[in-house]
């Protein structure tokens, strides 16, 4: 059941900033910036707008859970909201960075509207094009963040006890559906209104579940491969290069059309969406960085310095899968490994950091298991992420073995493990690179270690497994460079740009560029 209570008015473009905003939109939607700007989003006069070089659309909520289009001009930039565009590796390779007119923007109305429900939402949200190779990211060959289907589409694999055996199936879901689906799979008690986590935006996907005949799992293990392209992952699994991912598929299903991330299709916003069932505009983790008008301060959540405390920015009343499990079974044990969104988990990697008791960090990566030496040596990001993911594997295996760092642990009811290497490799090398493939193979080996530990405990047949990403990853065009902040400054427009795309008028200071 999807939550239907009225949403707050959030933030609308104030009258005093409309002239500046219109001037900025003129610059951003000019032909000179079309190669790097896909569209600009805003909320004013109780309507939402998406504006691009070739056209625009205005729409609003209809009060019945849907939307009505108020006006279009030229080419509607959100006209195609299909989920199946560029499905399959061959289709993507033929359309590596599609133009706006050829792209799809799944669930776009919902994703735009939810963003502006937060009072900290920017005055303008700028979405970069599918081609844009952003210099501030070091010219990453893989990118995400926008609404386009290849950047928004994450993989979703589910298998084991209580799951239908569908194989690779032409289905899609949304990342907001994950929390209620996992809670329903486990048998968590719903609230009186039928929701599994308070204020959920998603719905339990019973079409993927088979709960008849007592097959409900006693344990669910979730794996997140950060920033993974589903076409790449599924292709590798089917060709035998990711055997543990394929093992989960063979025990259940992989959604060919993926799980669609919420806007912005950014890391911590969608980690939190997955685990809470809420969109970023509702759970409060809006982006990697944003400006809090109420407090008059910048908020940065997605950094090594802030991860342990990132959930302090959550909206009041937010629940996680861990919350639903512990509300249903007071003695249930919930585990969160290497995951900043650890709300109500008894075991959390970042709780060690909050206590000042950091787990041992290996001094080097090239002698660790499931580590591709070819990329560890030249790439600092590949090396560091390999160390982090090895630590995650070590913790998860230890917990499933029943002991880690001299502490004894019961069997987890829900266990969540976050892996970072895929994101680092697909950014640096691009999603279709050998570096990306090596990251998938390394990560597959690590989840294999965790699955082996579960088998040793003799509970494998009582488990279900879910594997997903927080967003997709799209190959960029190395020749498509540019920075809209420079163009805005050259036009004399003063604006604060947070996380490269959240534009605030009338706010002093320099925004974070990531």
mmCIF file of C-alpha atoms in Angstrom, residues 21-402:
data_model
loop_
_atom_site.group_PDB
_atom_site.id
_atom_site.type_symbol
_atom_site.label_atom_id
_atom_site.label_comp_id
_atom_site.label_asym_id
_atom_site.label_seq_id
_atom_site.Cartn_x
_atom_site.Cartn_y
_atom_site.Cartn_z
ATOM 1 C CA UNK A 21 15.697 32.396 -11.523
ATOM 2 C CA UNK A 22 14.260 33.286 -14.940
ATOM 3 C CA UNK A 23 17.564 34.842 -15.937
ATOM 4 C CA UNK A 24 19.360 31.691 -14.815
ATOM 5 C CA UNK A 25 16.943 29.465 -16.726
ATOM 6 C CA UNK A 26 17.534 31.531 -19.867
ATOM 7 C CA UNK A 27 21.259 30.819 -19.536
ATOM 8 C CA UNK A 28 20.856 27.160 -18.611
ATOM 9 C CA UNK A 29 18.395 26.413 -21.424
ATOM 10 C CA UNK A 30 20.328 28.308 -24.078
ATOM 11 C CA UNK A 31 21.707 26.318 -27.000
ATOM 12 C CA UNK A 32 25.247 27.022 -25.794
ATOM 13 C CA UNK A 33 24.695 24.827 -22.711
ATOM 14 C CA UNK A 34 22.457 22.214 -24.305
ATOM 15 C CA UNK A 35 25.308 19.655 -24.559
ATOM 16 C CA UNK A 36 25.672 19.613 -20.762
ATOM 17 C CA UNK A 37 22.225 20.654 -19.413
ATOM 18 C CA UNK A 38 19.391 18.184 -19.821
ATOM 19 C CA UNK A 39 16.685 20.216 -18.087
ATOM 20 C CA UNK A 40 15.906 22.550 -15.202
ATOM 21 C CA UNK A 41 13.268 21.755 -12.567
ATOM 22 C CA UNK A 42 11.346 24.153 -10.329
ATOM 23 C CA UNK A 43 8.209 24.495 -8.196
ATOM 24 C CA UNK A 44 6.095 27.643 -8.232
ATOM 25 C CA UNK A 45 2.424 28.614 -8.095
ATOM 26 C CA UNK A 46 1.586 25.104 -6.841
ATOM 27 C CA UNK A 47 2.861 23.543 -10.063
ATOM 28 C CA UNK A 48 6.044 21.798 -11.116
ATOM 29 C CA UNK A 49 8.006 22.669 -14.232
ATOM 30 C CA UNK A 50 10.629 20.916 -16.324
ATOM 31 C CA UNK A 51 12.243 23.262 -18.830
ATOM 32 C CA UNK A 52 14.780 22.489 -21.531
ATOM 33 C CA UNK A 53 16.213 24.044 -24.663
ATOM 34 C CA UNK A 54 13.552 22.402 -26.819
ATOM 35 C CA UNK A 55 10.452 22.693 -24.660
ATOM 36 C CA UNK A 56 8.800 22.544 -21.262
ATOM 37 C CA UNK A 57 5.988 20.972 -19.253
ATOM 38 C CA UNK A 58 3.981 22.227 -16.242
ATOM 39 C CA UNK A 59 2.082 19.746 -14.093
ATOM 40 C CA UNK A 60 0.596 19.375 -10.635
ATOM 41 C CA UNK A 61 -0.737 16.721 -8.300
ATOM 42 C CA UNK A 62 -4.377 15.878 -8.980
ATOM 43 C CA UNK A 63 -5.239 15.065 -5.351
ATOM 44 C CA UNK A 64 -5.913 11.396 -6.172
ATOM 45 C CA UNK A 65 -2.359 10.079 -6.256
ATOM 46 C CA UNK A 66 -1.726 11.115 -9.847
ATOM 47 C CA UNK A 67 -0.789 14.181 -11.889
ATOM 48 C CA UNK A 68 -2.390 16.444 -14.450
ATOM 49 C CA UNK A 69 -0.478 18.259 -17.157
ATOM 50 C CA UNK A 70 -1.321 21.957 -17.184
ATOM 51 C CA UNK A 71 0.701 23.160 -20.130
ATOM 52 C CA UNK A 72 3.355 22.066 -22.596
ATOM 53 C CA UNK A 73 5.471 24.165 -24.907
ATOM 54 C CA UNK A 74 7.555 22.724 -27.716
ATOM 55 C CA UNK A 75 8.874 19.253 -26.957
ATOM 56 C CA UNK A 76 7.777 17.948 -23.556
ATOM 57 C CA UNK A 77 11.067 16.887 -21.904
ATOM 58 C CA UNK A 78 9.252 14.339 -19.685
ATOM 59 C CA UNK A 79 7.012 12.879 -22.395
ATOM 60 C CA UNK A 80 8.587 9.402 -22.296
ATOM 61 C CA UNK A 81 8.419 7.903 -18.789
ATOM 62 C CA UNK A 82 8.815 4.263 -19.835
ATOM 63 C CA UNK A 83 10.918 1.913 -17.730
ATOM 64 C CA UNK A 84 12.011 -0.485 -20.463
ATOM 65 C CA UNK A 85 14.009 1.853 -22.730
ATOM 66 C CA UNK A 86 17.574 0.612 -23.429
ATOM 67 C CA UNK A 87 17.005 -2.695 -21.657
ATOM 68 C CA UNK A 88 19.733 -5.230 -22.311
ATOM 69 C CA UNK A 89 23.420 -4.619 -22.864
ATOM 70 C CA UNK A 90 23.252 -4.481 -26.660
ATOM 71 C CA UNK A 91 20.509 -1.841 -26.578
ATOM 72 C CA UNK A 92 22.538 0.278 -24.189
ATOM 73 C CA UNK A 93 25.749 -0.059 -26.199
ATOM 74 C CA UNK A 94 23.836 1.245 -29.215
ATOM 75 C CA UNK A 95 22.644 4.252 -27.135
ATOM 76 C CA UNK A 96 25.482 5.034 -24.727
ATOM 77 C CA UNK A 97 24.502 8.676 -24.136
ATOM 78 C CA UNK A 98 21.150 9.387 -25.784
ATOM 79 C CA UNK A 99 19.837 12.831 -26.576
ATOM 80 C CA UNK A 100 16.892 14.107 -24.527
ATOM 81 C CA UNK A 101 14.416 13.351 -27.307
ATOM 82 C CA UNK A 102 15.523 9.717 -27.365
ATOM 83 C CA UNK A 103 15.760 9.230 -23.604
ATOM 84 C CA UNK A 104 13.189 8.037 -21.067
ATOM 85 C CA UNK A 105 12.526 9.434 -17.586
ATOM 86 C CA UNK A 106 10.690 6.766 -15.548
ATOM 87 C CA UNK A 107 8.209 8.003 -12.901
ATOM 88 C CA UNK A 108 9.420 11.540 -13.630
ATOM 89 C CA UNK A 109 6.355 13.418 -12.310
ATOM 90 C CA UNK A 110 6.536 11.614 -8.973
ATOM 91 C CA UNK A 111 10.285 12.081 -8.670
ATOM 92 C CA UNK A 112 10.162 15.794 -9.433
ATOM 93 C CA UNK A 113 7.235 16.445 -7.077
ATOM 94 C CA UNK A 114 8.712 14.554 -4.109
ATOM 95 C CA UNK A 115 11.939 16.528 -4.271
ATOM 96 C CA UNK A 116 10.159 19.841 -3.766
ATOM 97 C CA UNK A 117 8.241 18.509 -0.754
ATOM 98 C CA UNK A 118 11.268 19.306 1.398
ATOM 99 C CA UNK A 119 11.669 22.858 2.756
ATOM 100 C CA UNK A 120 15.416 22.555 2.015
ATOM 101 C CA UNK A 121 14.833 21.923 -1.693
ATOM 102 C CA UNK A 122 16.749 24.332 -3.978
ATOM 103 C CA UNK A 123 15.104 27.089 -5.991
ATOM 104 C CA UNK A 124 16.219 25.354 -9.194
ATOM 105 C CA UNK A 125 17.389 21.787 -9.753
ATOM 106 C CA UNK A 126 19.651 21.411 -12.797
ATOM 107 C CA UNK A 127 20.009 17.977 -14.373
ATOM 108 C CA UNK A 128 23.081 17.274 -16.462
ATOM 109 C CA UNK A 129 22.841 15.592 -19.846
ATOM 110 C CA UNK A 130 23.486 11.932 -20.534
ATOM 111 C CA UNK A 131 26.741 12.839 -22.278
ATOM 112 C CA UNK A 132 28.181 15.261 -19.742
ATOM 113 C CA UNK A 133 31.682 14.385 -18.538
ATOM 114 C CA UNK A 134 32.045 16.502 -15.422
ATOM 115 C CA UNK A 135 35.555 17.923 -14.837
ATOM 116 C CA UNK A 136 35.085 18.262 -11.069
ATOM 117 C CA UNK A 137 34.746 14.472 -10.957
ATOM 118 C CA UNK A 138 38.104 14.185 -12.666
ATOM 119 C CA UNK A 139 36.480 13.487 -16.008
ATOM 120 C CA UNK A 140 34.680 10.353 -14.844
ATOM 121 C CA UNK A 141 33.848 7.978 -17.665
ATOM 122 C CA UNK A 142 30.747 6.837 -15.778
ATOM 123 C CA UNK A 143 28.161 9.155 -14.258
ATOM 124 C CA UNK A 144 24.728 9.352 -12.596
ATOM 125 C CA UNK A 145 22.551 11.894 -10.806
ATOM 126 C CA UNK A 146 19.934 12.729 -13.449
ATOM 127 C CA UNK A 147 16.483 11.325 -14.273
ATOM 128 C CA UNK A 148 17.473 9.579 -17.513
ATOM 129 C CA UNK A 149 16.734 5.875 -17.440
ATOM 130 C CA UNK A 150 20.328 4.631 -17.635
ATOM 131 C CA UNK A 151 21.360 6.802 -14.689
ATOM 132 C CA UNK A 152 18.225 6.036 -12.668
ATOM 133 C CA UNK A 153 17.958 2.298 -13.359
ATOM 134 C CA UNK A 154 19.552 0.099 -10.690
ATOM 135 C CA UNK A 155 19.650 -3.703 -10.735
ATOM 136 C CA UNK A 156 17.289 -5.669 -8.512
ATOM 137 C CA UNK A 157 17.774 -9.358 -7.768
ATOM 138 C CA UNK A 158 15.809 -11.349 -5.188
ATOM 139 C CA UNK A 159 15.929 -15.051 -4.420
ATOM 140 C CA UNK A 160 15.541 -17.753 -1.806
ATOM 141 C CA UNK A 161 12.781 -18.680 0.591
ATOM 142 C CA UNK A 162 9.499 -16.907 -0.083
ATOM 143 C CA UNK A 163 10.455 -15.672 -3.567
ATOM 144 C CA UNK A 164 8.855 -16.614 -6.890
ATOM 145 C CA UNK A 165 11.112 -18.433 -9.334
ATOM 146 C CA UNK A 166 10.899 -16.093 -12.332
ATOM 147 C CA UNK A 167 14.485 -15.839 -13.548
ATOM 148 C CA UNK A 168 15.324 -12.729 -15.574
ATOM 149 C CA UNK A 169 11.857 -11.223 -15.858
ATOM 150 C CA UNK A 170 10.644 -8.114 -17.769
ATOM 151 C CA UNK A 171 9.563 -6.278 -14.642
ATOM 152 C CA UNK A 172 10.539 -3.036 -12.986
ATOM 153 C CA UNK A 173 10.043 -1.554 -9.550
ATOM 154 C CA UNK A 174 11.177 1.528 -7.680
ATOM 155 C CA UNK A 175 13.766 1.743 -4.931
ATOM 156 C CA UNK A 176 10.999 3.027 -2.616
ATOM 157 C CA UNK A 177 9.378 -0.415 -3.041
ATOM 158 C CA UNK A 178 12.339 -2.285 -1.537
ATOM 159 C CA UNK A 179 11.681 -1.610 2.174
ATOM 160 C CA UNK A 180 7.988 -2.614 2.154
ATOM 161 C CA UNK A 181 8.792 -5.657 -0.028
ATOM 162 C CA UNK A 182 11.520 -6.890 2.333
ATOM 163 C CA UNK A 183 9.318 -6.218 5.361
ATOM 164 C CA UNK A 184 6.442 -8.145 3.786
ATOM 165 C CA UNK A 185 8.775 -10.994 2.849
ATOM 166 C CA UNK A 186 9.966 -11.297 6.431
ATOM 167 C CA UNK A 187 6.422 -11.082 7.783
ATOM 168 C CA UNK A 188 6.796 -7.777 9.628
ATOM 169 C CA UNK A 189 3.581 -6.491 11.181
ATOM 170 C CA UNK A 190 2.100 -3.627 9.130
ATOM 171 C CA UNK A 191 0.784 -0.451 10.690
ATOM 172 C CA UNK A 192 -2.967 0.087 10.956
ATOM 173 C CA UNK A 193 -2.975 1.838 7.560
ATOM 174 C CA UNK A 194 -1.297 -1.158 5.905
ATOM 175 C CA UNK A 195 2.141 0.407 5.546
ATOM 176 C CA UNK A 196 5.245 -1.482 6.686
ATOM 177 C CA UNK A 197 7.441 1.545 7.411
ATOM 178 C CA UNK A 198 5.966 4.858 8.531
ATOM 179 C CA UNK A 199 5.332 7.266 5.669
ATOM 180 C CA UNK A 200 6.412 4.832 2.966
ATOM 181 C CA UNK A 201 6.122 6.001 -0.631
ATOM 182 C CA UNK A 202 6.579 2.531 -2.081
ATOM 183 C CA UNK A 203 4.531 -0.636 -2.044
ATOM 184 C CA UNK A 204 5.253 -4.270 -1.282
ATOM 185 C CA UNK A 205 5.797 -6.121 -4.544
ATOM 186 C CA UNK A 206 3.900 -9.321 -3.868
ATOM 187 C CA UNK A 207 4.208 -10.250 -7.552
ATOM 188 C CA UNK A 208 7.824 -11.176 -6.750
ATOM 189 C CA UNK A 209 6.986 -13.114 -3.582
ATOM 190 C CA UNK A 210 5.681 -16.642 -2.964
ATOM 191 C CA UNK A 211 4.544 -16.781 0.639
ATOM 192 C CA UNK A 212 2.207 -19.769 0.394
ATOM 193 C CA UNK A 213 3.032 -23.110 1.957
ATOM 194 C CA UNK A 214 5.172 -21.809 4.818
ATOM 195 C CA UNK A 215 8.043 -20.674 2.605
ATOM 196 C CA UNK A 216 8.520 -17.338 4.346
ATOM 197 C CA UNK A 217 12.238 -16.851 5.209
ATOM 198 C CA UNK A 218 13.523 -16.640 8.744
ATOM 199 C CA UNK A 219 16.376 -14.358 7.643
ATOM 200 C CA UNK A 220 16.831 -11.809 4.838
ATOM 201 C CA UNK A 221 20.260 -10.673 3.661
ATOM 202 C CA UNK A 222 20.541 -7.526 1.553
ATOM 203 C CA UNK A 223 23.552 -6.672 -0.615
ATOM 204 C CA UNK A 224 24.059 -3.255 -2.188
ATOM 205 C CA UNK A 225 26.511 -2.946 -5.107
ATOM 206 C CA UNK A 226 26.857 0.824 -5.150
ATOM 207 C CA UNK A 227 26.553 2.499 -8.543
ATOM 208 C CA UNK A 228 26.094 -0.645 -10.609
ATOM 209 C CA UNK A 229 24.784 -0.742 -14.165
ATOM 210 C CA UNK A 230 22.140 -3.516 -14.334
ATOM 211 C CA UNK A 231 22.679 -4.351 -18.009
ATOM 212 C CA UNK A 232 26.341 -5.024 -17.225
ATOM 213 C CA UNK A 233 25.606 -6.993 -14.054
ATOM 214 C CA UNK A 234 22.950 -9.211 -15.620
ATOM 215 C CA UNK A 235 25.093 -9.877 -18.680
ATOM 216 C CA UNK A 236 28.054 -10.912 -16.547
ATOM 217 C CA UNK A 237 25.864 -13.138 -14.364
ATOM 218 C CA UNK A 238 24.349 -14.882 -17.380
ATOM 219 C CA UNK A 239 27.828 -15.453 -18.853
ATOM 220 C CA UNK A 240 29.121 -17.013 -15.622
ATOM 221 C CA UNK A 241 31.348 -14.111 -14.540
ATOM 222 C CA UNK A 242 29.267 -13.356 -11.447
ATOM 223 C CA UNK A 243 28.295 -16.863 -10.260
ATOM 224 C CA UNK A 244 27.002 -15.813 -6.847
ATOM 225 C CA UNK A 245 24.730 -13.165 -8.333
ATOM 226 C CA UNK A 246 23.533 -15.821 -10.782
ATOM 227 C CA UNK A 247 22.897 -18.195 -7.887
ATOM 228 C CA UNK A 248 20.476 -15.667 -6.370
ATOM 229 C CA UNK A 249 18.776 -15.158 -9.738
ATOM 230 C CA UNK A 250 18.338 -18.913 -10.108
ATOM 231 C CA UNK A 251 16.691 -18.993 -6.659
ATOM 232 C CA UNK A 252 14.238 -16.248 -7.636
ATOM 233 C CA UNK A 253 14.144 -13.290 -9.989
ATOM 234 C CA UNK A 254 16.067 -10.428 -11.536
ATOM 235 C CA UNK A 255 14.018 -7.451 -12.731
ATOM 236 C CA UNK A 256 15.209 -6.841 -16.276
ATOM 237 C CA UNK A 257 13.883 -3.269 -16.312
ATOM 238 C CA UNK A 258 15.511 -2.589 -12.963
ATOM 239 C CA UNK A 259 14.680 -0.639 -9.840
ATOM 240 C CA UNK A 260 14.265 3.077 -10.520
ATOM 241 C CA UNK A 261 16.122 5.417 -8.167
ATOM 242 C CA UNK A 262 14.565 8.571 -6.761
ATOM 243 C CA UNK A 263 15.714 12.049 -7.750
ATOM 244 C CA UNK A 264 18.507 12.928 -7.329
ATOM 245 C CA UNK A 265 19.935 9.589 -8.437
ATOM 246 C CA UNK A 266 22.767 10.041 -5.950
ATOM 247 C CA UNK A 267 24.369 7.737 -3.394
ATOM 248 C CA UNK A 268 23.223 8.514 0.124
ATOM 249 C CA UNK A 269 19.849 9.896 -0.937
ATOM 250 C CA UNK A 270 19.001 6.505 -2.425
ATOM 251 C CA UNK A 271 20.714 4.326 0.172
ATOM 252 C CA UNK A 272 18.276 5.961 2.562
ATOM 253 C CA UNK A 273 15.377 5.557 0.126
ATOM 254 C CA UNK A 274 16.031 1.823 -0.158
ATOM 255 C CA UNK A 275 16.076 1.248 3.578
ATOM 256 C CA UNK A 276 13.195 3.571 4.529
ATOM 257 C CA UNK A 277 10.794 3.260 1.587
ATOM 258 C CA UNK A 278 10.662 7.058 1.331
ATOM 259 C CA UNK A 279 11.772 9.443 -1.400
ATOM 260 C CA UNK A 280 14.622 11.877 -0.549
ATOM 261 C CA UNK A 281 12.185 14.789 -0.310
ATOM 262 C CA UNK A 282 10.387 12.866 2.455
ATOM 263 C CA UNK A 283 13.161 11.123 4.419
ATOM 264 C CA UNK A 284 15.329 14.251 4.528
ATOM 265 C CA UNK A 285 18.643 13.097 2.995
ATOM 266 C CA UNK A 286 18.217 15.283 -0.075
ATOM 267 C CA UNK A 287 21.577 14.859 -1.781
ATOM 268 C CA UNK A 288 25.252 14.414 -0.994
ATOM 269 C CA UNK A 289 25.159 18.095 0.024
ATOM 270 C CA UNK A 290 22.471 20.775 0.299
ATOM 271 C CA UNK A 291 21.627 24.020 2.103
ATOM 272 C CA UNK A 292 19.320 23.961 5.137
ATOM 273 C CA UNK A 293 17.397 27.264 5.054
ATOM 274 C CA UNK A 294 15.918 26.769 8.522
ATOM 275 C CA UNK A 295 19.349 26.393 10.125
ATOM 276 C CA UNK A 296 21.181 28.651 7.705
ATOM 277 C CA UNK A 297 23.899 26.089 7.106
ATOM 278 C CA UNK A 298 25.336 23.706 4.577
ATOM 279 C CA UNK A 299 24.678 19.998 5.138
ATOM 280 C CA UNK A 300 27.131 17.404 3.824
ATOM 281 C CA UNK A 301 26.231 13.778 4.483
ATOM 282 C CA UNK A 302 28.111 11.696 1.904
ATOM 283 C CA UNK A 303 31.715 11.988 3.062
ATOM 284 C CA UNK A 304 34.001 9.843 5.181
ATOM 285 C CA UNK A 305 33.920 12.563 7.845
ATOM 286 C CA UNK A 306 30.123 12.664 8.093
ATOM 287 C CA UNK A 307 28.874 9.109 7.339
ATOM 288 C CA UNK A 308 28.626 8.031 10.999
ATOM 289 C CA UNK A 309 26.295 10.958 11.773
ATOM 290 C CA UNK A 310 24.509 11.339 8.413
ATOM 291 C CA UNK A 311 21.219 10.023 9.765
ATOM 292 C CA UNK A 312 20.967 12.989 12.121
ATOM 293 C CA UNK A 313 19.464 14.759 9.098
ATOM 294 C CA UNK A 314 16.578 12.270 8.775
ATOM 295 C CA UNK A 315 13.062 13.665 8.890
ATOM 296 C CA UNK A 316 11.232 13.026 12.156
ATOM 297 C CA UNK A 317 9.207 9.819 12.221
ATOM 298 C CA UNK A 318 11.232 8.011 9.558
ATOM 299 C CA UNK A 319 11.523 4.247 9.999
ATOM 300 C CA UNK A 320 13.841 1.719 8.359
ATOM 301 C CA UNK A 321 13.570 -1.980 7.608
ATOM 302 C CA UNK A 322 15.453 -2.497 10.873
ATOM 303 C CA UNK A 323 12.735 -0.505 12.663
ATOM 304 C CA UNK A 324 9.965 -2.654 11.176
ATOM 305 C CA UNK A 325 11.746 -5.866 12.136
ATOM 306 C CA UNK A 326 12.392 -4.804 15.710
ATOM 307 C CA UNK A 327 8.840 -3.465 16.101
ATOM 308 C CA UNK A 328 7.534 -6.907 15.089
ATOM 309 C CA UNK A 329 10.031 -9.076 17.012
ATOM 310 C CA UNK A 330 11.500 -7.389 20.058
ATOM 311 C CA UNK A 331 14.282 -9.965 20.287
ATOM 312 C CA UNK A 332 15.248 -9.829 16.596
ATOM 313 C CA UNK A 333 18.862 -8.990 15.742
ATOM 314 C CA UNK A 334 19.475 -6.531 12.875
ATOM 315 C CA UNK A 335 22.834 -5.887 11.235
ATOM 316 C CA UNK A 336 24.052 -2.910 9.153
ATOM 317 C CA UNK A 337 27.513 -3.353 7.617
ATOM 318 C CA UNK A 338 29.307 -0.383 6.050
ATOM 319 C CA UNK A 339 25.991 1.462 5.658
ATOM 320 C CA UNK A 340 25.395 5.059 6.829
ATOM 321 C CA UNK A 341 21.612 4.488 6.908
ATOM 322 C CA UNK A 342 21.763 2.267 9.990
ATOM 323 C CA UNK A 343 18.622 3.488 11.780
ATOM 324 C CA UNK A 344 17.597 0.992 14.524
ATOM 325 C CA UNK A 345 20.194 -1.682 13.654
ATOM 326 C CA UNK A 346 21.754 -3.244 16.761
ATOM 327 C CA UNK A 347 25.021 -3.958 14.954
ATOM 328 C CA UNK A 348 26.370 -1.115 12.808
ATOM 329 C CA UNK A 349 29.816 -0.506 11.339
ATOM 330 C CA UNK A 350 29.414 3.207 11.913
ATOM 331 C CA UNK A 351 28.479 2.693 15.535
ATOM 332 C CA UNK A 352 32.097 1.603 16.016
ATOM 333 C CA UNK A 353 33.170 4.942 14.546
ATOM 334 C CA UNK A 354 30.722 6.884 16.715
ATOM 335 C CA UNK A 355 32.226 5.180 19.768
ATOM 336 C CA UNK A 356 35.780 5.836 18.579
ATOM 337 C CA UNK A 357 36.395 2.093 18.236
ATOM 338 C CA UNK A 358 37.313 1.755 14.553
ATOM 339 C CA UNK A 359 37.608 -1.817 13.190
ATOM 340 C CA UNK A 360 41.086 -2.751 11.935
ATOM 341 C CA UNK A 361 41.816 -1.304 8.498
ATOM 342 C CA UNK A 362 44.235 -3.270 6.267
ATOM 343 C CA UNK A 363 47.289 -1.231 5.312
ATOM 344 C CA UNK A 364 47.223 -2.356 1.672
ATOM 345 C CA UNK A 365 44.759 -3.889 -0.748
ATOM 346 C CA UNK A 366 46.874 -5.909 -3.176
ATOM 347 C CA UNK A 367 47.213 -8.927 -0.891
ATOM 348 C CA UNK A 368 43.515 -9.162 0.017
ATOM 349 C CA UNK A 369 41.242 -11.923 -1.344
ATOM 350 C CA UNK A 370 38.858 -11.138 -4.223
ATOM 351 C CA UNK A 371 40.990 -8.175 -5.273
ATOM 352 C CA UNK A 372 42.115 -7.530 -8.847
ATOM 353 C CA UNK A 373 45.760 -6.469 -8.554
ATOM 354 C CA UNK A 374 45.770 -4.999 -12.061
ATOM 355 C CA UNK A 375 43.557 -2.135 -10.903
ATOM 356 C CA UNK A 376 44.511 -1.921 -7.240
ATOM 357 C CA UNK A 377 48.033 -0.725 -8.024
ATOM 358 C CA UNK A 378 47.291 2.207 -10.406
ATOM 359 C CA UNK A 379 43.905 3.323 -8.980
ATOM 360 C CA UNK A 380 43.683 4.851 -5.509
ATOM 361 C CA UNK A 381 39.878 4.654 -5.559
ATOM 362 C CA UNK A 382 39.917 0.982 -6.588
ATOM 363 C CA UNK A 383 42.466 0.233 -3.877
ATOM 364 C CA UNK A 384 40.625 2.086 -1.104
ATOM 365 C CA UNK A 385 37.228 0.644 -2.016
ATOM 366 C CA UNK A 386 38.752 -2.839 -2.062
ATOM 367 C CA UNK A 387 39.981 -2.297 1.499
ATOM 368 C CA UNK A 388 36.563 -1.005 2.622
ATOM 369 C CA UNK A 389 34.703 -3.887 0.988
ATOM 370 C CA UNK A 390 37.102 -6.438 2.460
ATOM 371 C CA UNK A 391 36.336 -4.978 5.900
ATOM 372 C CA UNK A 392 32.620 -5.257 5.170
ATOM 373 C CA UNK A 393 33.001 -8.898 4.167
ATOM 374 C CA UNK A 394 35.086 -9.622 7.263
ATOM 375 C CA UNK A 395 32.408 -8.123 9.514
ATOM 376 C CA UNK A 396 29.478 -9.868 7.814
ATOM 377 C CA UNK A 397 31.235 -13.255 7.795
ATOM 378 C CA UNK A 398 32.159 -12.789 11.448
ATOM 379 C CA UNK A 399 28.594 -11.950 12.472
ATOM 380 C CA UNK A 400 27.214 -14.961 10.577
ATOM 381 C CA UNK A 401 29.902 -17.133 12.170
ATOM 382 C CA UNK A 402 28.581 -15.891 15.521
#
